[in-house]
Coordinates of C-alpha atoms in Angstrom, one line a residue:
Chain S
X1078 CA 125.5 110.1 86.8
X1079 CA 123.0 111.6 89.5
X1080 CA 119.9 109.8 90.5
X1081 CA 116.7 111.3 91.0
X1082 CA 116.6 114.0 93.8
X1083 CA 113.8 115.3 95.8
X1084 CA 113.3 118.5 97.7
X1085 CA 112.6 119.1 100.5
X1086 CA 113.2 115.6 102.9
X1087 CA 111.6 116.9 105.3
X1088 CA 107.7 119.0 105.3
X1089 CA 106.1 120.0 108.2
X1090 CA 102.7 121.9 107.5
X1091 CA 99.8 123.1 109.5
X1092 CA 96.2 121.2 108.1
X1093 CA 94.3 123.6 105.3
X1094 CA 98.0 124.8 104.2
X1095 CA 99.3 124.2 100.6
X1096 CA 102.4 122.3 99.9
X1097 CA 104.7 122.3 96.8
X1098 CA 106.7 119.0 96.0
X1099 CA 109.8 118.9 93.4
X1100 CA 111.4 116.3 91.6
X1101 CA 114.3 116.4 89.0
X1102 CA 115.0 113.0 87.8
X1103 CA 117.4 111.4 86.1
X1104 CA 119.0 113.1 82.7
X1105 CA 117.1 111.5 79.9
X1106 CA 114.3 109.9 81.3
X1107 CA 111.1 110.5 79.6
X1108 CA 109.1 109.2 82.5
X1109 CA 108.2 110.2 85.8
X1110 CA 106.1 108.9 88.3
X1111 CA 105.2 109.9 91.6
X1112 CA 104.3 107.6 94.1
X1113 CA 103.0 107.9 98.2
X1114 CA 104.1 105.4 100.9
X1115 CA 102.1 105.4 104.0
X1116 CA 104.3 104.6 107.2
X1117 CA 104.8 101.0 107.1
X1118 CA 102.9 100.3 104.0
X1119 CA 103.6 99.7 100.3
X1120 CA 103.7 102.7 97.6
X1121 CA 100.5 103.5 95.7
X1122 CA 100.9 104.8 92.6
X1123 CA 99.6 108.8 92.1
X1124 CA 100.1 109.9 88.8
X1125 CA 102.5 109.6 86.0
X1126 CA 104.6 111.4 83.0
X1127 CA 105.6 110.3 79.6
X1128 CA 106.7 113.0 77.1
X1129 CA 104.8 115.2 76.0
X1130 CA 101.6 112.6 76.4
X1131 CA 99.0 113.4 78.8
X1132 CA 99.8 112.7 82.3
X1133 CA 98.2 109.1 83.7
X1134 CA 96.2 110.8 86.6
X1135 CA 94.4 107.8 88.0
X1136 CA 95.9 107.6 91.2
X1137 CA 95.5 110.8 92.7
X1138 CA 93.7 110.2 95.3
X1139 CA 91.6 113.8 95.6
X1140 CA 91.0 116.9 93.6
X1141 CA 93.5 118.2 95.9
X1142 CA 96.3 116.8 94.5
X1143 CA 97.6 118.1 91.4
X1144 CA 101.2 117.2 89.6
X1145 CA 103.1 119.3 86.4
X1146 CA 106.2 118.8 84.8
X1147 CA 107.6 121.5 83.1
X1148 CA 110.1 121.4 80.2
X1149 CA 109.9 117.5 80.1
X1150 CA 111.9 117.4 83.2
X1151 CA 111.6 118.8 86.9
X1152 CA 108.4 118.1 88.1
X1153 CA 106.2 118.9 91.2
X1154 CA 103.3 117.1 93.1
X1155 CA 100.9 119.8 94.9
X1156 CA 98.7 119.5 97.8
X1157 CA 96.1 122.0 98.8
X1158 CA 94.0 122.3 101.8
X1159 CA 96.4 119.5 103.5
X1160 CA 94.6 116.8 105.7
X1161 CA 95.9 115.1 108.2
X1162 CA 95.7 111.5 105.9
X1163 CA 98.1 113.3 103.8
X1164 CA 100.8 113.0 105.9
X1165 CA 103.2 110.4 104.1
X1166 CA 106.5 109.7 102.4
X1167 CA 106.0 111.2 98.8
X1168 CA 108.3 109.2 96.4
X1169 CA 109.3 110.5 92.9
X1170 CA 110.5 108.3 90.2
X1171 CA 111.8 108.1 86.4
X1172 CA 112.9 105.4 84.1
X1173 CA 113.7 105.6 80.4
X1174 CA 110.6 105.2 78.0
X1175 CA 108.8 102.3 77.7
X1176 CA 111.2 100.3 80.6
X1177 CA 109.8 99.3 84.1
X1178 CA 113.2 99.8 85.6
X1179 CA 112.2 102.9 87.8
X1180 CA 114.4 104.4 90.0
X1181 CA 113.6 106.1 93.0
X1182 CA 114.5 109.5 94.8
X1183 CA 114.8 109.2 98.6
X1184 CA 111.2 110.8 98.7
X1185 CA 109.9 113.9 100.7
X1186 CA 108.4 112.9 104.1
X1187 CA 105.5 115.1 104.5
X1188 CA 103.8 115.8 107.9
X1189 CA 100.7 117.7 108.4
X1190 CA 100.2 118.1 111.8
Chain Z
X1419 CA 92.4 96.3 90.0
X1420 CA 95.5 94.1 90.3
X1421 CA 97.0 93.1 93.5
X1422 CA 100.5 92.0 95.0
X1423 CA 100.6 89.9 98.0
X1424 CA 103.7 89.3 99.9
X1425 CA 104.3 86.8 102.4
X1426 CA 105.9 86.7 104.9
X1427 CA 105.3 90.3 106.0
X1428 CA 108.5 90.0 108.5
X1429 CA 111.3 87.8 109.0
X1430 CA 113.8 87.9 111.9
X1431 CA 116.6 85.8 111.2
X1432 CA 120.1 85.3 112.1
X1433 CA 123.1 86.2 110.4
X1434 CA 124.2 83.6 107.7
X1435 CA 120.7 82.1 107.8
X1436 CA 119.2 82.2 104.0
X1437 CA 116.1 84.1 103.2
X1438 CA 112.8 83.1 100.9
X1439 CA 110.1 85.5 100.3
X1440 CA 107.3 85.1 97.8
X1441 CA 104.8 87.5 96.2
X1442 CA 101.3 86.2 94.7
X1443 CA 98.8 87.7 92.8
X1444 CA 95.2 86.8 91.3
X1445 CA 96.0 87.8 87.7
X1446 CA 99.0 87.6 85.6
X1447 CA 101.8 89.9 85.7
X1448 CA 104.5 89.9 82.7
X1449 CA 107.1 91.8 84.5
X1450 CA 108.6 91.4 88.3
X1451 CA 110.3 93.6 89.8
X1452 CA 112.3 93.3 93.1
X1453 CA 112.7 96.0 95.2
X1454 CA 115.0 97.1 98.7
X1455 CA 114.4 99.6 100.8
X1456 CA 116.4 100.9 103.2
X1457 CA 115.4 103.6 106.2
X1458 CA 115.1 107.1 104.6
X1459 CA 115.7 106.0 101.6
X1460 CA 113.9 105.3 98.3
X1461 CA 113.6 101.5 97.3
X1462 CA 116.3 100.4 94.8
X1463 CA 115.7 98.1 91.9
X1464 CA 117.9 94.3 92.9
X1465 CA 116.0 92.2 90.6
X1466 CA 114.4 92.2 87.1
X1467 CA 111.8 89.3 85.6
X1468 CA 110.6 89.2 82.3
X1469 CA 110.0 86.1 81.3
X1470 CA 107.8 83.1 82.8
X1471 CA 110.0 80.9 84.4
X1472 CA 113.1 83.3 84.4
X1473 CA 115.5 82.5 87.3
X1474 CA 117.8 85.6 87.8
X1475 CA 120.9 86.0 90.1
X1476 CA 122.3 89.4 91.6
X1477 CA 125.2 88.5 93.8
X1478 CA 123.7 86.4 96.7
X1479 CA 120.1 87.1 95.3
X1480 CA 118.4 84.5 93.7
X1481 CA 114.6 85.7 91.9
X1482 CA 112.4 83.5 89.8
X1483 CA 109.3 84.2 87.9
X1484 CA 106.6 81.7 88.7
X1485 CA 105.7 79.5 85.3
X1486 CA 101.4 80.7 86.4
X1487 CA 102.9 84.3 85.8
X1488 CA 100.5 84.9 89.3
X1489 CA 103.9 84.9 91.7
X1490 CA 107.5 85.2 92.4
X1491 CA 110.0 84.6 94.5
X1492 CA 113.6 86.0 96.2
X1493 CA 115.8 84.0 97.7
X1494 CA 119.4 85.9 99.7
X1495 CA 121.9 83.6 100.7
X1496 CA 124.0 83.8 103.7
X1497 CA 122.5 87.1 105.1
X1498 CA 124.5 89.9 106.2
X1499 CA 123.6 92.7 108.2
X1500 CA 123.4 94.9 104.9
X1501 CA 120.2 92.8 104.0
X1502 CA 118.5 94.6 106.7
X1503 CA 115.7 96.2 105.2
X1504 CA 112.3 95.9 103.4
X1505 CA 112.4 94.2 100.6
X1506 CA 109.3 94.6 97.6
X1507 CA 108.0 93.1 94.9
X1508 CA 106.1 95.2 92.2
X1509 CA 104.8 94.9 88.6
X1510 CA 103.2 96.7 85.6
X1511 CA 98.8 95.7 85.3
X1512 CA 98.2 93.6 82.5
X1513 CA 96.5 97.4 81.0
X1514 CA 97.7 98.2 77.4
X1515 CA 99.9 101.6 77.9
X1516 CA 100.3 101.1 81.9
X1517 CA 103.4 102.5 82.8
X1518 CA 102.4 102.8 86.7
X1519 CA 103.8 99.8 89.1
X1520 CA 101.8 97.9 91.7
X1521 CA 103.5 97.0 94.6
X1522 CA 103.3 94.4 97.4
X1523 CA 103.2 95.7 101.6
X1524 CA 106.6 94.4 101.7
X1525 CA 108.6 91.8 104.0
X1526 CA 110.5 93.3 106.8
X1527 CA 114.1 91.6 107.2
X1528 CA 115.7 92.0 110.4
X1529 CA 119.1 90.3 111.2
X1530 CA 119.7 89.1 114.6
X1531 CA 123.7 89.6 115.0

């Protein structure tokens, strides 16, 4: 079946604009997870959906960032006032519940220049 | 909270040549995960680890879950330029509910044809 697709790939914004993220993943999954990956680094975690459960929002790293997912599915990760440091591959995730086998979209690469 | 280490943080090796990578942490993990990432793309789950002591095979990947529960390690046998990539190890913290995974910096493979 279809994996886990992110829109856009590419996101070029000016600093102090908003920026919308989506993610649909995979049919079935109860879990979502969105993840950042600095260039040439490892992925920190951002926040994180299971059912109907509040969201895990420890990651996010600022009051800036906010995430929703609607209907138990689609979800999308928002960034206001962009910074510069914000600039990053933005990586979306879901896995059935309670498994650790996540599986990865190919991510939104999000510049702010 | 909980860290991955991976070592070594690039490898340039030449085609055939087997490959060992390891990940350590300071505290226990219960799950590994093995992860590849290719350009552009999201990383893709090779290996699973559940168990203390588990060795796993995927093909010409070899993973095993270090007895301490503090490290693991990936072995690929007779590279081939399709190994080119970075390859991760992640897990879930030892934190009751924690759905969100940690993940190492990652160990460059480049394959010198």
């Amino acid at each position: 079946g279809a994996g886990v697709s992110q829109s856009p790939s590419n996101k070029v914004t000016e600093k102090g604009k908003d920026v919308e993220l989506r993610c649909d993943p995979i049919s079935g999954h109860t879990a979502l997870y969105w993840y950042r990956q600095s260039l040439g680094q490892g992925l920190e975690f951002l926040i994180y959906f299971q059912g109907n459960s509040a969201p895990d929002k420890s990651g996010l790293p600022s009051d800036r960032f906010s995430a929703e997912r609607t209907g138990g599915s689609v979800s999308t990760l928002t960034i206001q006032r962009t910074q510069q440091e914000d600039s990053a591959v933005y990586l979306c995730a879901s896995s059935l519940a309670v498994q650790y086998e996540q599986f990865f979209g190919p991510g939104t690469r999000l510049t702010v220049l | 909270g909980q860290q991955l280490n991976q070592s070594p943080q690039s490898m340039f090796i030449q085609e055939g040549e087997d490959v060992s990578m390891n990940c350590t942490s300071s505290s226990i993990f219960n799950t590994w995960l093995w992860y590849k990432q290719d350009p552009g793309e999201g990383p893709v789950l090779l290996i699973a680890l559940y168990k203390a002591g588990e060795l796993t095979s995927n093909g010409r990947l070899t993973a095993q879950f270090g007895i301490t529960r503090k490290d693991s390690f990936l072995n690929i046998s007779a590279s081939i330029p399709s190994d080119v990539g970075i390859y991760f190890c992640a897990g879930p913290p030892i934190i009751q509910g924690a759905q969100k995974l940690v993940f190492g910096q990652g160990t460059r493979l480049t394959i010198n044809p």
